Short mmCIF file of C-alpha atoms in Angstrom, two decimals:
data_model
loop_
_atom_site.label_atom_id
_atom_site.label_comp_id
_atom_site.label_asym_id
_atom_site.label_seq_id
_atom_site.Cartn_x
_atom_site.Cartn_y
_atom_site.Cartn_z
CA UNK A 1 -11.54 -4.06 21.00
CA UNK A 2 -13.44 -0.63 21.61
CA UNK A 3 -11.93 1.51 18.64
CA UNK A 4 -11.96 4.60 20.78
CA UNK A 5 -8.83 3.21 22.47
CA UNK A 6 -7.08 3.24 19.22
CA UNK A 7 -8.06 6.35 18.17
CA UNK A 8 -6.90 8.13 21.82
CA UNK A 9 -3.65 6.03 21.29
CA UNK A 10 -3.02 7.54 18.07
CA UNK A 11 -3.73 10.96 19.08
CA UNK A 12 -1.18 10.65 22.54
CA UNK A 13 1.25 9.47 19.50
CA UNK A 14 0.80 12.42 17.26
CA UNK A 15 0.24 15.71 19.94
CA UNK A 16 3.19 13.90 22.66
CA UNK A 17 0.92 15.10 25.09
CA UNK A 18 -1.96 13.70 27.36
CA UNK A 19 -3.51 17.11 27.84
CA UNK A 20 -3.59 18.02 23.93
CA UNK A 21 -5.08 14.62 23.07
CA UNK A 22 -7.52 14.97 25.50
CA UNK A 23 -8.55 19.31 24.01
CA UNK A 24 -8.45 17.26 21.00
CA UNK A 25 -10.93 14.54 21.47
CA UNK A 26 -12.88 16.47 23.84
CA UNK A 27 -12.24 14.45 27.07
CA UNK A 28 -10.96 14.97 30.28
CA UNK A 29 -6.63 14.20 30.80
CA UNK A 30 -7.72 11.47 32.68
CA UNK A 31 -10.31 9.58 30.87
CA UNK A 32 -7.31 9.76 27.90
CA UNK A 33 -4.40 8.55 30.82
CA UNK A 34 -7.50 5.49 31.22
CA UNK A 35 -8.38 4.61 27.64
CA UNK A 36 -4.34 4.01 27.21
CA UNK A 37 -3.75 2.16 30.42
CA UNK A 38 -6.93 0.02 28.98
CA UNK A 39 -4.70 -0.55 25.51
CA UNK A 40 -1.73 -1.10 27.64
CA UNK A 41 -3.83 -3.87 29.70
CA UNK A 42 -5.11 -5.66 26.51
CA UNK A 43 -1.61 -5.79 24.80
CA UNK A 44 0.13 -6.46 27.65
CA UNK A 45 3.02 -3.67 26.66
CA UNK A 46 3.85 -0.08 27.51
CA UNK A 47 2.93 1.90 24.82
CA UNK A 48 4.48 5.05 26.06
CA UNK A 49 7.49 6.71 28.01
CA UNK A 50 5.77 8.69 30.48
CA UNK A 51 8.32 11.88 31.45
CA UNK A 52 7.04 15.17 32.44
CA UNK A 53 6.46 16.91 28.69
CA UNK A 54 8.04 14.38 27.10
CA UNK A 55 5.92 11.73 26.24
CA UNK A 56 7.27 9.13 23.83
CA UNK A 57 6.26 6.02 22.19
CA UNK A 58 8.12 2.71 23.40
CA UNK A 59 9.72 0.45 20.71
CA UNK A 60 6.49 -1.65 21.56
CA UNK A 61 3.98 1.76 20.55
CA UNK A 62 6.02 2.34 16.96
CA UNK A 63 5.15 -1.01 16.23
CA UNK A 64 1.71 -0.48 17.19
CA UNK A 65 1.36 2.96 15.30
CA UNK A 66 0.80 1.23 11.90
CA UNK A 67 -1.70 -1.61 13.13
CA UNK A 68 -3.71 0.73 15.19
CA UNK A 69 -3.93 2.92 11.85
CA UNK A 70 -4.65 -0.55 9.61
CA UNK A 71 -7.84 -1.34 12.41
CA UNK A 72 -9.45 2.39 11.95
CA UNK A 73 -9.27 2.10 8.25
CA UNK A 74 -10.78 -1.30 7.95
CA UNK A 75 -13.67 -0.72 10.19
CA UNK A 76 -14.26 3.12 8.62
CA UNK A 77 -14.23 1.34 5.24
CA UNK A 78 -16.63 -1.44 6.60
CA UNK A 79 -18.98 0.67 8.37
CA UNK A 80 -19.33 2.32 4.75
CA UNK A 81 -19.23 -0.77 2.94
CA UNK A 82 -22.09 -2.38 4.97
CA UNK A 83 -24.03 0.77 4.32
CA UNK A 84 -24.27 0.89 0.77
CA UNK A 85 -27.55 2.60 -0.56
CA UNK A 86 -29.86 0.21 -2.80
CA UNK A 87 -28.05 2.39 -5.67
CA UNK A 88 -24.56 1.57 -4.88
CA UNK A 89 -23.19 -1.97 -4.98
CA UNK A 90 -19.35 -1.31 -4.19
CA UNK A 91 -17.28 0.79 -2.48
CA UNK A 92 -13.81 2.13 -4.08
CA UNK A 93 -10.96 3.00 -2.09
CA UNK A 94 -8.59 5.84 -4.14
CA UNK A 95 -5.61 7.73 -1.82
CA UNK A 96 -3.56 9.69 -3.06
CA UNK A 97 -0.58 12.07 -1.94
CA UNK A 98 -1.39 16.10 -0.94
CA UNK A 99 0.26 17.74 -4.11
CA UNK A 100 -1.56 14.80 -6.50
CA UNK A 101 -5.27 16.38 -6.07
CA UNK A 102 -4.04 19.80 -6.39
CA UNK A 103 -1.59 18.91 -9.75
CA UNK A 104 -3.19 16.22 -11.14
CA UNK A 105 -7.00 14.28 -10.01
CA UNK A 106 -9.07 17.53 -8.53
CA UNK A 107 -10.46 18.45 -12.10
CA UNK A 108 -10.97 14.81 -12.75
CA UNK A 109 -13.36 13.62 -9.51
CA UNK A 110 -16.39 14.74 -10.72
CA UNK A 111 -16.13 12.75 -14.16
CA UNK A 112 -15.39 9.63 -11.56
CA UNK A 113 -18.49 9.71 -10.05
CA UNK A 114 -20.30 10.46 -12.55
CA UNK A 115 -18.79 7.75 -14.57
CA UNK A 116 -18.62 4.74 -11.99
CA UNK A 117 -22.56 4.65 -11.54
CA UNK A 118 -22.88 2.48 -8.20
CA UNK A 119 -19.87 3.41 -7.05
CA UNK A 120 -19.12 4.94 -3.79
CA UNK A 121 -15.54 6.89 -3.62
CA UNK A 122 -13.85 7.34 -0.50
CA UNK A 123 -11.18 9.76 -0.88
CA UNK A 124 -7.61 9.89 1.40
CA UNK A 125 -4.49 12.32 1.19
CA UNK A 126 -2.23 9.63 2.46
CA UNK A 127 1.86 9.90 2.43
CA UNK A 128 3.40 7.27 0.29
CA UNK A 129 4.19 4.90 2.67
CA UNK A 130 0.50 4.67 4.53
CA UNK A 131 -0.55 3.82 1.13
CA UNK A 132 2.04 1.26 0.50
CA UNK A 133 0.72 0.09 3.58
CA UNK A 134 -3.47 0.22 3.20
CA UNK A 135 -2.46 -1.61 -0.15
CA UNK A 136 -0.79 -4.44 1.06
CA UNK A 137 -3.72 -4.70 3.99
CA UNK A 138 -6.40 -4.15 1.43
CA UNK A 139 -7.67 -1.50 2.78
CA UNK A 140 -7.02 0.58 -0.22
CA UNK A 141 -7.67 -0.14 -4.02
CA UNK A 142 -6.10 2.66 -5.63
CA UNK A 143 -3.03 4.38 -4.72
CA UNK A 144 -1.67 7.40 -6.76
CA UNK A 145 1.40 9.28 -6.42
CA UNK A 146 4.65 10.27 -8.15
CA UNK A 147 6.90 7.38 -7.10
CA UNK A 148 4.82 4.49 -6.63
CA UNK A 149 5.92 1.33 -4.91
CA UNK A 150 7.68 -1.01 -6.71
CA UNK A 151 6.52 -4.27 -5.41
CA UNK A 152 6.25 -7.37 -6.98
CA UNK A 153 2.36 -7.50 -6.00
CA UNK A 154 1.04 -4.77 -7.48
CA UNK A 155 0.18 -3.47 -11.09
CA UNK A 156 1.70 0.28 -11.66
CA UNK A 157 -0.02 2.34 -14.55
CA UNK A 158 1.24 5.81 -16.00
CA UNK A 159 -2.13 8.08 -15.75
CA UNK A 160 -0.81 11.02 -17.10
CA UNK A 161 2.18 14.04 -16.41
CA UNK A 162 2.21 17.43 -15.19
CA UNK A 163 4.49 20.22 -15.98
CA UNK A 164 6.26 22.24 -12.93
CA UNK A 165 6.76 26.04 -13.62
CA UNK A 166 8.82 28.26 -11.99
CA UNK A 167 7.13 31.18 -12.00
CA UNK A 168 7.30 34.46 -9.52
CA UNK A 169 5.54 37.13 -8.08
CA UNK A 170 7.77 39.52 -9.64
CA UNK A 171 8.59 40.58 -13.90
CA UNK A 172 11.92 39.46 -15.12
CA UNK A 173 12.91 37.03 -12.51
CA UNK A 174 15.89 35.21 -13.40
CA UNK A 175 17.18 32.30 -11.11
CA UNK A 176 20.16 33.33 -10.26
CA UNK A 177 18.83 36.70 -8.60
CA UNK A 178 16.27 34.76 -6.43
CA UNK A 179 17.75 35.94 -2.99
CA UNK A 180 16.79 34.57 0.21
CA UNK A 181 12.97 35.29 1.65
CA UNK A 182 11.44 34.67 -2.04
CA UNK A 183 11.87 31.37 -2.79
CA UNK A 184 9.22 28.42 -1.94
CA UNK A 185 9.73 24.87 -1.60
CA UNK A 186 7.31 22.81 -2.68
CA UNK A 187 7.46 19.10 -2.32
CA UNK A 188 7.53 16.92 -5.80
CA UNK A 189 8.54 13.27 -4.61
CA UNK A 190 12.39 12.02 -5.01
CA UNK A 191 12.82 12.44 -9.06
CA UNK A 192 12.13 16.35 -8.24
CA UNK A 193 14.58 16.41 -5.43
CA UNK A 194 17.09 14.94 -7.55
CA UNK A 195 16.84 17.12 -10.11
CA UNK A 196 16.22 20.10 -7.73
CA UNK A 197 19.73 19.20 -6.45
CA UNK A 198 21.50 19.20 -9.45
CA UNK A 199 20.54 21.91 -11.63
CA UNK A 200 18.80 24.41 -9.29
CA UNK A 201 20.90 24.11 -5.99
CA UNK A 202 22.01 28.21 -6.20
CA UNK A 203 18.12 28.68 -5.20
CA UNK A 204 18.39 29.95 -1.29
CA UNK A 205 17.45 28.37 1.75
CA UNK A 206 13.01 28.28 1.29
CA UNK A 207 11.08 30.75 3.56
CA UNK A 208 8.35 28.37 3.25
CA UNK A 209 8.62 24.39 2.60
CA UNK A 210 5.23 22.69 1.60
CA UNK A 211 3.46 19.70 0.72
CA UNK A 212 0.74 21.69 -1.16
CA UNK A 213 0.80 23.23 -3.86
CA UNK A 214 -2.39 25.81 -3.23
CA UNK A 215 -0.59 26.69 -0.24
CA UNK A 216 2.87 27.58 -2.32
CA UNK A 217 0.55 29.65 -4.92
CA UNK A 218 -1.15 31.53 -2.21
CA UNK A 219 1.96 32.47 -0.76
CA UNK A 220 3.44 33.43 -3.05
CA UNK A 221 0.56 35.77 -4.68
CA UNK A 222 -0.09 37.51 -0.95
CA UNK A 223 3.69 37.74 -0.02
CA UNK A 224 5.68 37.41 -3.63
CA UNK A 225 8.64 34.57 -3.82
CA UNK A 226 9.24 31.95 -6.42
CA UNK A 227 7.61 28.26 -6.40
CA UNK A 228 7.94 25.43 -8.87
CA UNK A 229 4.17 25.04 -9.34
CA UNK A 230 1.89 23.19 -12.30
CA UNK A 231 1.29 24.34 -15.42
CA UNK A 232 -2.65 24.33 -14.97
CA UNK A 233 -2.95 25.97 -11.82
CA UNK A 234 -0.72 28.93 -12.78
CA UNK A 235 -2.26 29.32 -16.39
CA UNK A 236 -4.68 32.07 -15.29
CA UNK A 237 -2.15 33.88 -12.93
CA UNK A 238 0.40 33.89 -16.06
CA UNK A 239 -2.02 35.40 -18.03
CA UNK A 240 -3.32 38.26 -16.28
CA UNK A 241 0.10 39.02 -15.13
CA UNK A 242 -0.54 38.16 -11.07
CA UNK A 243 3.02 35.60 -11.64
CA UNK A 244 5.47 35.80 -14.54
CA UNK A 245 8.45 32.41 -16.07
CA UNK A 246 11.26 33.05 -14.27
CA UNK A 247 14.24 33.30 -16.58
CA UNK A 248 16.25 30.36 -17.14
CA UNK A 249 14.23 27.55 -15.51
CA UNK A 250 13.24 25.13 -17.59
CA UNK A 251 10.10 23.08 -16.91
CA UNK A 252 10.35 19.89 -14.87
CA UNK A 253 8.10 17.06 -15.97
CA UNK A 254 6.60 14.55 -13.56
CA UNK A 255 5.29 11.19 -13.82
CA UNK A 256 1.93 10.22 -12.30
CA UNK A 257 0.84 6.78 -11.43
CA UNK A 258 -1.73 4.67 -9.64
CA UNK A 259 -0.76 1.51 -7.79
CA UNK A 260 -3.20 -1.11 -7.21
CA UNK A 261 -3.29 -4.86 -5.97
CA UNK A 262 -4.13 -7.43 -9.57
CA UNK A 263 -6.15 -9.60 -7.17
CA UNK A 264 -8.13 -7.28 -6.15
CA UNK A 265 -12.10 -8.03 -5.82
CA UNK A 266 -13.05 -4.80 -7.88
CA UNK A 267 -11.00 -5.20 -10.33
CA UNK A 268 -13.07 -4.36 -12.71
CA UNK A 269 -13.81 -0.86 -11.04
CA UNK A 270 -10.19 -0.12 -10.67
CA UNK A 271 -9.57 -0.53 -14.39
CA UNK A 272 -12.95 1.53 -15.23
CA UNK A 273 -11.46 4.61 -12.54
CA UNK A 274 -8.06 4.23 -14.21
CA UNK A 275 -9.45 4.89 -17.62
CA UNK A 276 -11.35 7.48 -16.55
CA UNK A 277 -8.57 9.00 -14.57
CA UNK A 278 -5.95 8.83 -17.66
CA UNK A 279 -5.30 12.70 -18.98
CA UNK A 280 -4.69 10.98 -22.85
CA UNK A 281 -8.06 9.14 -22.94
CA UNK A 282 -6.46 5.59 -24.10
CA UNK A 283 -7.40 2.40 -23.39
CA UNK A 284 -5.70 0.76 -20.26
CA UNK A 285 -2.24 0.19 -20.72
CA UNK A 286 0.84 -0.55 -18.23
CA UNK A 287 3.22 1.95 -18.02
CA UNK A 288 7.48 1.59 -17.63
CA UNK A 289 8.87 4.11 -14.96
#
């Protein structure tokens, strides 16, 4: 199958709109209409419910959303695989959630590489459940995030924890007098949620709900507000005075882990990465969540 028709499938599935795909993947509306009529001829199923601005997958295209996905990953992965320079024997795949590289692995990527010598990385910001997914299709070796899947097949290890701040724009904060306009919502995983919920639910309504952290802190410093944001990446604002603690909020701890398949091939590079991605240094351990 001509991978082109998967990737103008998935990009009628994510803009709704023929025209969009086709600005997108710089072709004409109608060679895009083709290429899916092509997909729809192979399969043998509409993919799509073709009303005027409101195109929508069928029940048949939400089941193909995830294989179409699986395909582009495997060949990407085997194109690069294949290619390998004479000084790099194995290719490791490592995704990872948005907020994880900004909290947790950017500061550790460089020790990685430099530490896995022939290793090639490839690097994904994946939501949790495309990497539950590339995991159980092997297209992934490494998955890290704050609430990893419990499955029976894979091996879950604790790398490390971050502290989340609140901290604002503006001296003597307190929680109770955020008012509505200053407060950012960023996105922590489930355990945050829940504890969001319970102890911090006077917070107003966010002005600005995010799956990135850098985004929150830039906000924040350009416009002012309030963001629960880690330790590290606030250290320096804290200190020259650019964000202050906000007054009764305590710290929220989180959790990070990598999930990875036991029967995996590169084992053996998984558990180096792991160990090299732990923020305590210790030998490889398993971890209880």
């Amino acid at each position: 199958m001509d991978t082109d028709l998967l990737k103008t499938f998935l990009e009628v599935s994510r803009t709704r709109h023929f025209g969009k795909a086709a600005e997108n993947l710089y072709l004409t509306r109608s060679a895009v209409s083709f290429r899916v009529k092509q997909l729809e001829s192979i399969l043998g199923v509409a993919l799509f419910e073709r009303q005027r601005n409101n195109i929508q997958p069928t029940p048949a295209g939400e089941r193909m959303l995830g294989h179409a996905e699986a395909v582009l990953t495997a060949w990407e992965r085997a194109k690069q695989d294949v290619s390998l320079s004479q000084l790099q024997s194995t290719q490791l795949a490592i995704g990872a959630g948005p907020n994880i590289w900004d909290a947790y692995l950017q500061g550790y990527l460089q020790g990685l590489h430099v530490g896995l010598p022939g290793v090639a990385l490839r690097t994904e910001v994946l939501p949790t459940n495309a990497m539950t997914r590339q995991l159980m299709d092997r297209t992934l070796d490494i998955a890290i995030s704050f609430d990893p899947p419990k499955l029976d097949q894979f091996e879950l290890v604790q790398l490390g924890q971050i502290n989340l701040l609140l901290v604002s724009s503006l001296k003597s904060q307190t929680v109770t007098a955020v008012v509505p306009g200053q407060y950012v919502k960023v996105d922590w995983g489930t355990a945050f949620n829940i504890v969001h919920a319970q102890e911090y639910a006077s917070l107003p309504v966010p002005t600005l709900h995010t799956s990135s952290a850098r985004i929150a802190l830039d906000f924040i410093l350009n416009n002012g507000g309030c963001a629960f944001l880690p330790e590290h990446l606030v250290q320096h604002a804290l200190r020259c005075g650019a964000l202050h603690h906000v007054s009764g909020a305590s710290a929220i701890s989180r959790n990070v882990y990598v999930a990875y398949w036991a029967e995996n091939d590169r084992l053996a590079q998984i558990k180096q990465a792991i160990d090299f991605l732990r923020d305590d240094g210790s030998v490889f351990a398993h971890a209880t969540i």
